[in-house]
Structures are given as C-alpha cells and as structure tokens.
Short mmCIF file of C-alpha atoms in Angstrom, two decimals:
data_model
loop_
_atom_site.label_atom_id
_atom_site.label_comp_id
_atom_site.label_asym_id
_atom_site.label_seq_id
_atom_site.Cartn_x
_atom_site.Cartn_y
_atom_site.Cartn_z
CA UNK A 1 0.00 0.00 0.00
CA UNK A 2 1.13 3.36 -0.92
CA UNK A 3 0.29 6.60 0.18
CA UNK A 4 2.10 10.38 -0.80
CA UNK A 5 1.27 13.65 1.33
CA UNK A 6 2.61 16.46 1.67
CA UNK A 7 4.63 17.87 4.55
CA UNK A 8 2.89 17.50 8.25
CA UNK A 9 0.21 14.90 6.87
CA UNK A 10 -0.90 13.51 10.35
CA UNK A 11 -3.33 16.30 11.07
CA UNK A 12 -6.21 16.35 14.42
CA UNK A 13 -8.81 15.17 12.12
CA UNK A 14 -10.84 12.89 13.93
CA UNK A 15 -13.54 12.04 12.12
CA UNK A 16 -13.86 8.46 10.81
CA UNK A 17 -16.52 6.93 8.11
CA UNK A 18 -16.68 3.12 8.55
CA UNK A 19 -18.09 1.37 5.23
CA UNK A 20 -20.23 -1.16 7.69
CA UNK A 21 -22.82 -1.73 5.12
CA UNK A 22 -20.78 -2.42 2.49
CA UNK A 23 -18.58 -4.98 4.44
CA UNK A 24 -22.43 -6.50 5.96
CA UNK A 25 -23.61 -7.09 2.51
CA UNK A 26 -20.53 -8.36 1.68
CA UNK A 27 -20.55 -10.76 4.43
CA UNK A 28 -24.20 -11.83 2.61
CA UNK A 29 -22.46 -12.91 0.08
CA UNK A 30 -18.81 -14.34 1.33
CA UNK A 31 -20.25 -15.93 4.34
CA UNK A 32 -17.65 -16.13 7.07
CA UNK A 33 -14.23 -16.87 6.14
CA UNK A 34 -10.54 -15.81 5.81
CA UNK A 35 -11.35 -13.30 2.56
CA UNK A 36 -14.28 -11.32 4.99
CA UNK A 37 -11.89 -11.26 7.65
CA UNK A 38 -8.97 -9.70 5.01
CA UNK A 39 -11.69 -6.87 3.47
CA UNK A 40 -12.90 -6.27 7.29
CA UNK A 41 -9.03 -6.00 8.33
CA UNK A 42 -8.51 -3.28 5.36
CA UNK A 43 -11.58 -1.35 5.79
CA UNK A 44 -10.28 -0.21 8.93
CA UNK A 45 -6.84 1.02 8.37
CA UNK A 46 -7.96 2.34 4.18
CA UNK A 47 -10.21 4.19 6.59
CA UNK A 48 -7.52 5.39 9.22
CA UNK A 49 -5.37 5.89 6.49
CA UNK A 50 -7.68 8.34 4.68
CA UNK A 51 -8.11 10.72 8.10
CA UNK A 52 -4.33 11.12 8.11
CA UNK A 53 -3.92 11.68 4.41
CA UNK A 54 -3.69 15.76 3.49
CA UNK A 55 -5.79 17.15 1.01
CA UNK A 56 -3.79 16.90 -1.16
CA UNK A 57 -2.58 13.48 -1.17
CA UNK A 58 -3.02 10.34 -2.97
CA UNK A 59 -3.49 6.59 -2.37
CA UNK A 60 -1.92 3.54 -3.88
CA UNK A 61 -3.37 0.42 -3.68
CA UNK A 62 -1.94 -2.63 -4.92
CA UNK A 63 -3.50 -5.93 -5.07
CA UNK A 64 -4.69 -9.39 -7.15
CA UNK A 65 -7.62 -9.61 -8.70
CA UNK A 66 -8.69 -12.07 -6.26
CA UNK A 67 -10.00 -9.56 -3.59
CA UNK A 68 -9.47 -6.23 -5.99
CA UNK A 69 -13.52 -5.90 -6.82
CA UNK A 70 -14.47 -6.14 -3.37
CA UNK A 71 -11.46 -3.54 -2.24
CA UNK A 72 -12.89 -1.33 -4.39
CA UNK A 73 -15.91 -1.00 -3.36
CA UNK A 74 -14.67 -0.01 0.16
CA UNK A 75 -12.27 2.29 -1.27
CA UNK A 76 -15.09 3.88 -3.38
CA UNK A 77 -16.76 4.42 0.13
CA UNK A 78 -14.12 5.79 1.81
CA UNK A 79 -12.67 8.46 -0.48
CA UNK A 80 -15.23 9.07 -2.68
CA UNK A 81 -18.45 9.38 -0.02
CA UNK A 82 -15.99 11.74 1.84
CA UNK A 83 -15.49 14.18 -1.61
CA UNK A 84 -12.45 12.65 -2.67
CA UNK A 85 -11.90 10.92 -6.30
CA UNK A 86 -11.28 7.29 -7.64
CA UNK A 87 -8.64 8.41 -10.68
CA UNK A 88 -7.41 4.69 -12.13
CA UNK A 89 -7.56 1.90 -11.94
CA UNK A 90 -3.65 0.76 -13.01
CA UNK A 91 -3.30 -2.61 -14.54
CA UNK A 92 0.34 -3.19 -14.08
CA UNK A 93 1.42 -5.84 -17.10
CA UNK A 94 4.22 -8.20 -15.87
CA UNK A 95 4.48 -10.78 -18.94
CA UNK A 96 6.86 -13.82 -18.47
CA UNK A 97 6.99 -17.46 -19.44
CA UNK A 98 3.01 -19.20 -19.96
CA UNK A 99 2.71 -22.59 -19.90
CA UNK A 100 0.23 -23.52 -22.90
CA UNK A 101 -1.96 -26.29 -21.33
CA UNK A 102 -4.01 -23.58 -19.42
CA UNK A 103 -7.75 -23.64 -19.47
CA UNK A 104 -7.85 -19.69 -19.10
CA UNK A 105 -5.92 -17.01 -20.48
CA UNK A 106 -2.51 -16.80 -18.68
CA UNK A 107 -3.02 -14.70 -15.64
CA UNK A 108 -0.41 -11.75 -15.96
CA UNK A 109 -1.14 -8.75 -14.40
CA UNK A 110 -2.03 -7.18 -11.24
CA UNK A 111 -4.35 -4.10 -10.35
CA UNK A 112 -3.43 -0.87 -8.66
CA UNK A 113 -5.99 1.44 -7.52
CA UNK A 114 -5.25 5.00 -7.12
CA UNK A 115 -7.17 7.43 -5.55
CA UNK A 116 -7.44 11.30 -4.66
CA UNK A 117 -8.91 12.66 -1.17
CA UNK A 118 -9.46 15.79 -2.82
CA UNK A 119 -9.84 17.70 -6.50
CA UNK A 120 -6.58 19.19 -5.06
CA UNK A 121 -4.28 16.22 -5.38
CA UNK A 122 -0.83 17.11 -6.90
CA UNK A 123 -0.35 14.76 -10.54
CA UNK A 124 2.99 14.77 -12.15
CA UNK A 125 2.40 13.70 -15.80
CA UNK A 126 4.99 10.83 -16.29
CA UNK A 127 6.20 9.69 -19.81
CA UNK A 128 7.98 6.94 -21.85
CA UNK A 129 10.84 6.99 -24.63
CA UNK A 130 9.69 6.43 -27.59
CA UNK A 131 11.34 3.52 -29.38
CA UNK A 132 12.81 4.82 -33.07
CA UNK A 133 10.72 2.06 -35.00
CA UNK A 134 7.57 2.85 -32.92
CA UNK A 135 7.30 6.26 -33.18
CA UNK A 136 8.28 6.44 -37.03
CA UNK A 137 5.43 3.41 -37.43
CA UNK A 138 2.85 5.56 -35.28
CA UNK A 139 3.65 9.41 -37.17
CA UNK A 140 3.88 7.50 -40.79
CA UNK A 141 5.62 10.23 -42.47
CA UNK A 142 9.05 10.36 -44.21
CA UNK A 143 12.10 10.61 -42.11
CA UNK A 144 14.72 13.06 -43.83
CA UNK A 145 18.28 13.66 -42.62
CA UNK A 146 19.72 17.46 -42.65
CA UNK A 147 23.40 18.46 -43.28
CA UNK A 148 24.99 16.38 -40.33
CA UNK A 149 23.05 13.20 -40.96
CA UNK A 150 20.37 14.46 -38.14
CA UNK A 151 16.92 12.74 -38.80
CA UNK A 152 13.54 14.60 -38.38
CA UNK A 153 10.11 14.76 -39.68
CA UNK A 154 8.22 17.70 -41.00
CA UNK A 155 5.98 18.25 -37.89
CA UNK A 156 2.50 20.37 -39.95
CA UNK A 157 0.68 22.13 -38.06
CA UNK A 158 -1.69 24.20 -39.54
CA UNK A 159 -0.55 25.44 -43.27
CA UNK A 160 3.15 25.50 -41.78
CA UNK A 161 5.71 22.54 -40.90
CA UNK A 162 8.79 23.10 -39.51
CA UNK A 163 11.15 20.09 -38.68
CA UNK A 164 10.89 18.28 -35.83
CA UNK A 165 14.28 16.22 -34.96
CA UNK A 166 13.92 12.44 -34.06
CA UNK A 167 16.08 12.69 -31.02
CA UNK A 168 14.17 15.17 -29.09
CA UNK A 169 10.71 13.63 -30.29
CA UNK A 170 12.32 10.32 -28.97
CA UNK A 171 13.44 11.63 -25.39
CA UNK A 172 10.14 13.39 -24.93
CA UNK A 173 8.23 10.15 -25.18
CA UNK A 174 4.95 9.10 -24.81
CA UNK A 175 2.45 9.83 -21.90
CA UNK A 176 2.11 7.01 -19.16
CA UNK A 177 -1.63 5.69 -19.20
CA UNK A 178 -3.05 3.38 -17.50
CA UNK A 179 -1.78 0.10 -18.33
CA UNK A 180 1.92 -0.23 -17.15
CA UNK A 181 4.07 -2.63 -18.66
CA UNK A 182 6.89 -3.06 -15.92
CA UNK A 183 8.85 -6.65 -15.83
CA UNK A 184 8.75 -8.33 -12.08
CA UNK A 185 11.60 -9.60 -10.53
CA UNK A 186 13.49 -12.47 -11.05
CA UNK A 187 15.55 -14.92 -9.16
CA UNK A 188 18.37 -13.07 -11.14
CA UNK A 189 17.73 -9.35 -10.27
CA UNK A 190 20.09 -7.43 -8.81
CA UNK A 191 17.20 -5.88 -6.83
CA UNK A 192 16.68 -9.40 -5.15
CA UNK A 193 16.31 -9.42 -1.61
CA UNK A 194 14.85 -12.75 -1.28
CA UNK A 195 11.16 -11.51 0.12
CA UNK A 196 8.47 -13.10 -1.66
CA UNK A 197 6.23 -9.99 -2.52
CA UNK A 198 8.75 -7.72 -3.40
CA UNK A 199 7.97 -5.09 -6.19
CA UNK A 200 10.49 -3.50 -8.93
CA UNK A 201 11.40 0.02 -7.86
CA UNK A 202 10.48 1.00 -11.61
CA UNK A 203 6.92 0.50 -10.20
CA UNK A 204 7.22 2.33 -7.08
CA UNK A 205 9.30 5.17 -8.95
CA UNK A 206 6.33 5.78 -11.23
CA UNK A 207 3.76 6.31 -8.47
CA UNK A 208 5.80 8.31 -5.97
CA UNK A 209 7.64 10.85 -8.91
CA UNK A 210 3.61 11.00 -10.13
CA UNK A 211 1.99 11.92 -6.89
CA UNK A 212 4.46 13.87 -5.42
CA UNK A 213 7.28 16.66 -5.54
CA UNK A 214 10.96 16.69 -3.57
CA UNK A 215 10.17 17.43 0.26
CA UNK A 216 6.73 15.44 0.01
CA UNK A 217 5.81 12.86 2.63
CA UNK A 218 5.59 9.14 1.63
CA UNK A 219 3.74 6.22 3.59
CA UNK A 220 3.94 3.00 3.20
CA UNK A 221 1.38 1.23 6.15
CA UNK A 222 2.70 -2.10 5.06
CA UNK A 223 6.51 -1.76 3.46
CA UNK A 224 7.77 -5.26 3.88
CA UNK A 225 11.33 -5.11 2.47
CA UNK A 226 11.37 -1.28 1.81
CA UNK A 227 11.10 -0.86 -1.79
CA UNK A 228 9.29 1.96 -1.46
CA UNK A 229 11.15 3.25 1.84
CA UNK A 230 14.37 3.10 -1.15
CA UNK A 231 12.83 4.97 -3.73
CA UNK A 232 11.58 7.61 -1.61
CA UNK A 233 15.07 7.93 -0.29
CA UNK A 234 16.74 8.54 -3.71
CA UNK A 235 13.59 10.82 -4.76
CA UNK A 236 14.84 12.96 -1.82
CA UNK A 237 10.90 12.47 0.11
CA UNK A 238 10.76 11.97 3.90
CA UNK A 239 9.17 8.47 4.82
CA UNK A 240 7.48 6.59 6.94
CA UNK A 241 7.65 2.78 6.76
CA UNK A 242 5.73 0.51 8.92
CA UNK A 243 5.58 -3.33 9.24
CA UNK A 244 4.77 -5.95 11.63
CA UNK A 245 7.82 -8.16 12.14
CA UNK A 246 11.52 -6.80 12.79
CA UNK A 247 12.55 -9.20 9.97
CA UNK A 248 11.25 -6.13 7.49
CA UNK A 249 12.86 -3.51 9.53
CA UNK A 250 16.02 -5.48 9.95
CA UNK A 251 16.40 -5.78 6.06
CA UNK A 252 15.51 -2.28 5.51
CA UNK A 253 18.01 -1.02 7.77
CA UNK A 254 20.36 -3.13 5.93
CA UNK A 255 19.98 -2.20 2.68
CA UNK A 256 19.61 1.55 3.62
CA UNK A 257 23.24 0.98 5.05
CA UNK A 258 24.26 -0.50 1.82
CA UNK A 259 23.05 1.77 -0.44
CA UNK A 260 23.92 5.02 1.13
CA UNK A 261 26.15 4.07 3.90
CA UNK A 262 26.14 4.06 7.57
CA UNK A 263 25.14 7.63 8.45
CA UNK A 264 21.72 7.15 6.78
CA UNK A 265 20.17 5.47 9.87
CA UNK A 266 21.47 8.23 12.14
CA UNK A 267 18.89 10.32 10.76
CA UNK A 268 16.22 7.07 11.20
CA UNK A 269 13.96 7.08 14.13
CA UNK A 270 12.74 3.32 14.92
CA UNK A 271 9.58 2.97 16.53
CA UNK A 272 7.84 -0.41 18.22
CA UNK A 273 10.94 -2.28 19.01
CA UNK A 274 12.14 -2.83 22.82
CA UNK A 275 14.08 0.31 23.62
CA UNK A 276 14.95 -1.23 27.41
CA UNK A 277 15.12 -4.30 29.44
CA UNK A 278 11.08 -3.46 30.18
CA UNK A 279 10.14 -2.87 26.59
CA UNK A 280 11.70 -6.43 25.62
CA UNK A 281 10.33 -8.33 28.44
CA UNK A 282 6.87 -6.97 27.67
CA UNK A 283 7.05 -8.37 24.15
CA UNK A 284 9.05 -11.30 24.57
CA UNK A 285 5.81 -12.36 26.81
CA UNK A 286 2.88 -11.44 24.55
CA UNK A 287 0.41 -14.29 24.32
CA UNK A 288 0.24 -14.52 20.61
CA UNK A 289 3.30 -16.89 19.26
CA UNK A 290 3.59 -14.61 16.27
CA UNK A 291 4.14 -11.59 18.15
CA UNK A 292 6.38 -13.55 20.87
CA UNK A 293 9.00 -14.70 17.50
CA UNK A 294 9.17 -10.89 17.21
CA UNK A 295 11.23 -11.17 20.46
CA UNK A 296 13.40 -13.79 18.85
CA UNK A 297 14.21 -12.13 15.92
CA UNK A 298 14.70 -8.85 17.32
CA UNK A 299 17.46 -10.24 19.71
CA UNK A 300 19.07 -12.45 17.02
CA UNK A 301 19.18 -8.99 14.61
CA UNK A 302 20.04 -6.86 16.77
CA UNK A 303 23.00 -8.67 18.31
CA UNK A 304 24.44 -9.46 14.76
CA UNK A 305 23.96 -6.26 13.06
CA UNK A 306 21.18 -7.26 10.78
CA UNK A 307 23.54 -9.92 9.38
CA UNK A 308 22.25 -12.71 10.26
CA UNK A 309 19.36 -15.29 9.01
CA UNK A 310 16.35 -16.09 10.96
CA UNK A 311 15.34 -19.92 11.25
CA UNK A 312 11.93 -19.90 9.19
CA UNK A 313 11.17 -23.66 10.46
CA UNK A 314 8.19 -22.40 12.93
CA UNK A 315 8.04 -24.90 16.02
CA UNK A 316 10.68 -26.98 14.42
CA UNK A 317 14.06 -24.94 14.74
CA UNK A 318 16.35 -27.75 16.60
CA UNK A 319 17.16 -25.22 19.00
CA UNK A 320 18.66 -22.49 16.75
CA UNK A 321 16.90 -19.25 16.06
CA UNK A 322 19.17 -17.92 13.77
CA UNK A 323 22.98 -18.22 11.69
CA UNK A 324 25.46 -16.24 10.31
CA UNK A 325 28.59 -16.70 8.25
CA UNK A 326 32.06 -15.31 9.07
CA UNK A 327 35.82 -16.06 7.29
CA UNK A 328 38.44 -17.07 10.27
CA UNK A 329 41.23 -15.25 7.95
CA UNK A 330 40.92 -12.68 4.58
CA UNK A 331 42.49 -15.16 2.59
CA UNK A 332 40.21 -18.12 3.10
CA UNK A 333 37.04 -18.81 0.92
CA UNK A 334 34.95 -21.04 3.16
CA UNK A 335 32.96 -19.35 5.63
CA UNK A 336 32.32 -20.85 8.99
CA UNK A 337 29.41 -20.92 10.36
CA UNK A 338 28.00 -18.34 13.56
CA UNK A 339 24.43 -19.52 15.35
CA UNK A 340 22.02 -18.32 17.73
CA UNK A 341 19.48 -19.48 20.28
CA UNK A 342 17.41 -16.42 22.50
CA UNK A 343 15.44 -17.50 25.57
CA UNK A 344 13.28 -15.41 27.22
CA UNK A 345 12.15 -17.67 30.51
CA UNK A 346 14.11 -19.32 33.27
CA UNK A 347 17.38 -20.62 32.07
CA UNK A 348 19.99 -23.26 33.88
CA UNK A 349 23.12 -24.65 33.21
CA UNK A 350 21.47 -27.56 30.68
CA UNK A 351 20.45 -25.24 28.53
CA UNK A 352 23.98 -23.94 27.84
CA UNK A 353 24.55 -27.99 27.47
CA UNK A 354 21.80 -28.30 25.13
CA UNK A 355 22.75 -25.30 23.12
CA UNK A 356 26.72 -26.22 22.48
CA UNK A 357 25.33 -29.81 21.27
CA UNK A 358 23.22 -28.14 18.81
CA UNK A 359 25.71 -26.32 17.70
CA UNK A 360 28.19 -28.83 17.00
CA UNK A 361 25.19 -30.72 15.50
CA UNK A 362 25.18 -27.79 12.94
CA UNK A 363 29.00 -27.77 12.65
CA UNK A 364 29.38 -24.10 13.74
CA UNK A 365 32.35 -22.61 15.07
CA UNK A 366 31.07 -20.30 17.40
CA UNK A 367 27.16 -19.70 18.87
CA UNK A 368 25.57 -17.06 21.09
CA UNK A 369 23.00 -17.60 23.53
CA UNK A 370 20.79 -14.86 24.22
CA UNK A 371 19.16 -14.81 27.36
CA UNK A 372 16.39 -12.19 28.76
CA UNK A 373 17.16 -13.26 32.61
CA UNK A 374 20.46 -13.18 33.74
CA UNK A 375 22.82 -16.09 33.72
CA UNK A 376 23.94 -18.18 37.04
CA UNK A 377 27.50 -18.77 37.19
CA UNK A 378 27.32 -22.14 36.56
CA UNK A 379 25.71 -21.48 33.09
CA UNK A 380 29.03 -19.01 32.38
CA UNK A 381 31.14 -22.59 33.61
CA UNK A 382 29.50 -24.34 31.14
CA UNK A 383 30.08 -22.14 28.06
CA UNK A 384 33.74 -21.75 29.17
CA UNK A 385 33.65 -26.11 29.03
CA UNK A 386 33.04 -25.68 24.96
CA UNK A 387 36.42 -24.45 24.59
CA UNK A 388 37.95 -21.51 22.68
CA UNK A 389 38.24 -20.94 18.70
CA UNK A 390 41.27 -19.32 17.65
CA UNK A 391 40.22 -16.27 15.40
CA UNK A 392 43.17 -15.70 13.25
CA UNK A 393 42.27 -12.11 11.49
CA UNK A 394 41.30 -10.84 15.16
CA UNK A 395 44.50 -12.31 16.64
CA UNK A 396 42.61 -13.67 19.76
CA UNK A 397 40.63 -16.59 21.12
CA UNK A 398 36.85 -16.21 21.66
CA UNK A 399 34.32 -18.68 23.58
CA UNK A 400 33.07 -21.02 21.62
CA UNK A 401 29.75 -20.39 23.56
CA UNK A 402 29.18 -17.03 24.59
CA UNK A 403 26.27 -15.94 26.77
CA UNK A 404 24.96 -12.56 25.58
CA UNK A 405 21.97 -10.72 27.83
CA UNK A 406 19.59 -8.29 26.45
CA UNK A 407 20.77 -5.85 29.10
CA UNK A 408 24.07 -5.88 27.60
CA UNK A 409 22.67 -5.51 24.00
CA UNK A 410 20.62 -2.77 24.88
CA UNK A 411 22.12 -0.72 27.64
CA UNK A 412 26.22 -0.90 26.57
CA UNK A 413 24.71 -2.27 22.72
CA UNK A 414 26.91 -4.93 22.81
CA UNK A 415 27.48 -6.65 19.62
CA UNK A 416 29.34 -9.63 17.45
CA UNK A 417 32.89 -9.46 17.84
CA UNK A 418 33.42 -11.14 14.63
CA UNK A 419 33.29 -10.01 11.04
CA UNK A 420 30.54 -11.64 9.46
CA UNK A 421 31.33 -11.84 5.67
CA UNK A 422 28.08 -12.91 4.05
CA UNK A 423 25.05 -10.93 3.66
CA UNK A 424 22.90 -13.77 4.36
CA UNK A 425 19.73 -11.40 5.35
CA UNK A 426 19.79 -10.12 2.01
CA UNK A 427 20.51 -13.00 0.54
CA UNK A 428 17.26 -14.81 1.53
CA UNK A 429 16.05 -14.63 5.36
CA UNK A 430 12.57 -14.09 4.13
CA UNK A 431 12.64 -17.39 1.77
CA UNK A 432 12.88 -20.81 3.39
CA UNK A 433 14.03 -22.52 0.08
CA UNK A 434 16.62 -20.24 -0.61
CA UNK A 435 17.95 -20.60 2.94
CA UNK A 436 17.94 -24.22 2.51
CA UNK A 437 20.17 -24.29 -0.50
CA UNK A 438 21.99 -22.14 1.17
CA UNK A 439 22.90 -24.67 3.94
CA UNK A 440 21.49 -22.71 6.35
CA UNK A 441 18.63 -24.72 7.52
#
C-alpha cells in the first residue's frame, strides 16, 4: 500500500466513516471466512489511512484480482463518499513465461488502484521513450536527414511545418496511461532481496515521482522489504515505513546501510521495538506466538547487526533461532558458520549444554545464547567447558559459547565481535528454500 502527502500529513482530524454496510452485505455474500476477515481488516486502516492523508494526497493500492472488486468497493466508500476521487484503476502488465496447457488465459497482471482525497491532489504527468521504430510506425511520415546526418520529420501544423528532430521527439516520449508494462523480478535481479512480494522500484518510482514533488511525505502502512522506503530515499521524500515483524525492519536497515552508507540510519527514528530491558520483556511475553518470535528475531538482529538469518522452520528450529557466516582469515574462501538461540524464561546450566550440542550438530564454530534473565554462574562454567576458537584475522581466542543478555545488548549495545562476511539477510532470510540451499537450515 502506498500513500504520498505532503509535509505535516498527520493532522487532528478525527472524524472516521466506517463502510459497515458495504462490508455487511458483503458478508451476505462471502459468508464467514478468511477473505471477509482480510476486506474487514482493510476497511479499517484504508479508513484510518484516509483521516491522516492531506488534502492533497493520494493513495496507492496494490492488489490481485482475487480480492481487488471487493477492495474497491470499500475504497469507493471511503474516499469518494468523503469528496475525494477514484482516478485509475492501473493494470500493471508483468508478462513472463506461460505454460500452454491452461484452461484460461494466462493470468499476468495485477491491479493498482489510485485514488485522490481531494480535487486538489498534486499529478505529475509521467512519460515513456519512444522507441525509433515505434514512433516512425505511429507518425507514418518520411524521415529526412539534414546536413549532419540528423533525422527529423516535417511536424505540420496548420498550413506551416517546420522540422521536428527524431532525437528530441524520442526523449520526450509518450504519456504514461493506464496500463503499465513493468517486468517483475526475477531470481536473477540485482534488486533481489529474497522476500516473496517484493515489487520492482520501476513501479514504485512511477507512483511516488507522479503523486508527489521533492520534500513530500511518503507512507507506506505495510513496506515489507522497503522498496518503497528506497525509492523515496533517492527521490529525496521523507518516509514513513511501517511493518509488523523486525525481519522487514532489519532488512531495511540493511539495505539503507548499503546503499547510502552508515550515516543514513542516524537520521532514522525506529519505533515499536524494545528500547529497554522493560520494553523487551513486555514483548518477549505477549500471548500470541507470532508476536512472541518478534522477540526472537529482534534479539538475534540486533546482536548481529542485521547480518544474520532467521530460522523460518516455525516450532521446528532444533534449537537455533538464527545463523550467520564469518571467514576465520581474509584469505580463506569457506565461511564458517556463527548460530544463535534467544530464551526469554528461566534458564539453567542444561540449557547452555543443550545449546553447544546443537551447535556442534550444525558444525558451527562459534554460537551465542541470548538470554532475557540473567545467567547463574554455573551457566558461564558451562560455556567456558566448549572451549575456545582461535580467530586468526582478530588475533585472539573467543568462547566457543558465549552468553549474551539483552541488558548488555541494549544498555552498553553490545554486539558480534566477529566479522561476518556474508550478507545472508539479504541474501534470503525471508525465503525458506533459498535458505535451505543455502545450507542454512
């Protein structure tokens, strides 16, 4: 979902129009299920999304034509029964490979609506170069070259023509309409980050350089792996990026740092993640499991600099949360291996026994274990019993097992000592195949 204001678009506007009848009717015709439960969950927040929206912004939304009818129809409540405008309905063209046993025409294209809250709404006209062949085909008049070889067309307008130069004709383009023929991702993009829904920043690029200007105000309510958080950086807009698991936030912090280096998330404020010992205890014991992994992922994250890879085996992670790679020496091309295991409850001196045989299990060098409580002495003589490993490029010898508390990675933001060498969150943290061929999991 996609959303451009302008400057200072969270206004004291508290008025809220809930498309109940819609979603009742609806519900007439759905019955109960997962897909009521999806249009109920977006009603509310297209509708909390529209009282924070200026005037003069516009709304994205992307989705499969599965559920885009019925979206629409709440969207059609929201903005347009408060004044605002439905503008297009985008079909955005992807292509690809078809197999040719279907029994339908080969599904390849997804819908975008986009929406004004008001007559107001800024719209940047956005066009495409022309192709030589396609614009010559399209004009049908003779192409003629000048003194320096220069190729134009007589451009009449009126009783007079003048000449109108192929180059500049070409650059100018053609104006964007409604169908957009942008080519998805592949497992060969450079763009890759290995999260499942990811869009082409060509897309996103389109919608914020049409709805907005330098200095606007872009939301994204649900940004996953940042695409849009990206482009918005390079267009030089402010953002906002939200997301439910630190997984997202993680990755975007790590790409950020890759793209424009580490002094870009000085000037990021993070909100919803445990900012103190409190903070992480409340959410490491929320009731809901989902919210609970948060905890686990946060810590694991955190700890290695958003370098590491989350176990996606839900229920069935053998006792590690997460791994990492690092080189012992510069010179050497296999990686070793770094994991992780967070516990937020009681923990005793078999866990650290449990945790160093899982380790070795998974033929890794070195493993932290992250605890919430703080360790008992004899938990600290039982990591020191899994002996030392002999970093060469730091010169020293580390614990094999070392015990790492969330005090210590919040209040003196303690960190891994070692160098990881892999990008293994970008490489595929968010796909459990990938990770797998990966030897990861």
């Amino acid at each position: 979902m996609y959303l451009c204001t302008k400057p200072g678009c969270l206004h004291a506007n508290r008025s809220i129009v809930y498309p109940g009848h819609i979603i009742l009717r609806l519900k007439q015709v759905l019955g109960q299920g997962s897909l009521l439960a999806y249009l109920v969950n977006m009603a509310l927040r297209i509708t909390e999304i529209h009282r924070v929206l200026k005037p003069t912004g516009s709304f994205y939304l992307h989705c499969d034509p599965t559920a885009s009818h019925y979206l629409k129809l709440i969207l059609d409540a929201v903005f347009v029964g408060q004044g605002g405008q439905f503008r297009n309905e985008i079909i955005w063209h992807y292509g690809g490979w078809t197999h040719s046993k279907m029994r339908h025409f080969p599904r390849k294209h997804d819908t975008i609506f986009y929406y004004a809250k008001s007559a107001d709404t800024k719209y940047n006209p956005q066009s495409i170069e022309w192709s030589r062949d396609e614009y010559v085909s399209l004009r049908k008049q003779a192409i003629h070259k000048d003194e320096n070889g220069r190729e134009y067309i007589f451009d009449k307008r009126g009783n007079a023509g003048q000449k109108r130069y192929l180059d500049v004709a070409l650059k100018e383009g053609r104006p964007v309409d409604s169908v957009w023929d942008i080519r998805p991702l592949t497992s060969s993009s450079s763009e890759r980050l290995g999260y499942p829904t990811q869009k082409p920043r060509a897309l996103l690029e389109r919608i914020i350089k049409t709805s907005s200007n330098e200095g606007d105000l872009v939301l994204d309510a649900y940004c996953g792996c940042g695409t849009t958080v990206m482009v918005a950086e390079k267009l030089g807009r402010p953002w906002i990026g939200i997301d439910i698991t630190y997984q997202s936030i993680g990755l975007i912090c790590q790409v950020l740092e890759d793209t424009y280096g580490t002094s870009v998330l000085q000037n990021i404020n993070l909100g919803g993640i445990p900012r103190d010992v409190d903070s992480a205890r409340a959410l490491a014991n929320k009731k809901d499991d989902r919210v609970r992994k948060e905890f686990e992922k946060w810590a694991v994250l955190t700890y290695s600099n958003n370098r590491a890879v989350i176990n996606p085996k839900k229920g069935a992670d053998r006792g590690i949360d997460g791994m990492a790679y690092f080189l012992p020496r510069f010179n050497l091309d296999t990686p070793e291996r770094y994991v992780f295991q967070v516990k937020s409850g009681a923990v005793h001196r078999n866990d650290i026994a449990a945790f160093n045989h899982d380790r070795e299990r998974e033929r890794a060098q070195l493993g932290a274990f992250i605890t919430l409580e703080e360790p008992t002495s004899s938990m600290r003589m039982e990591a020191r019993e899994a002996g030392f490993y002999y970093h060469e490029t730091l010169e020293r010898r580390l614990d094999r097992v070392q015990i790492v508390t969330v005090k210590e990675i919040i209040e003196q933001e303690r960190r891994i000592e070692v160098p990881l060498n892999y990008r293994t969150l970008r490489a595929g943290a968010f796909d459990s195949s990938s990770a797998q061929q990966m030897g990861l999991f």
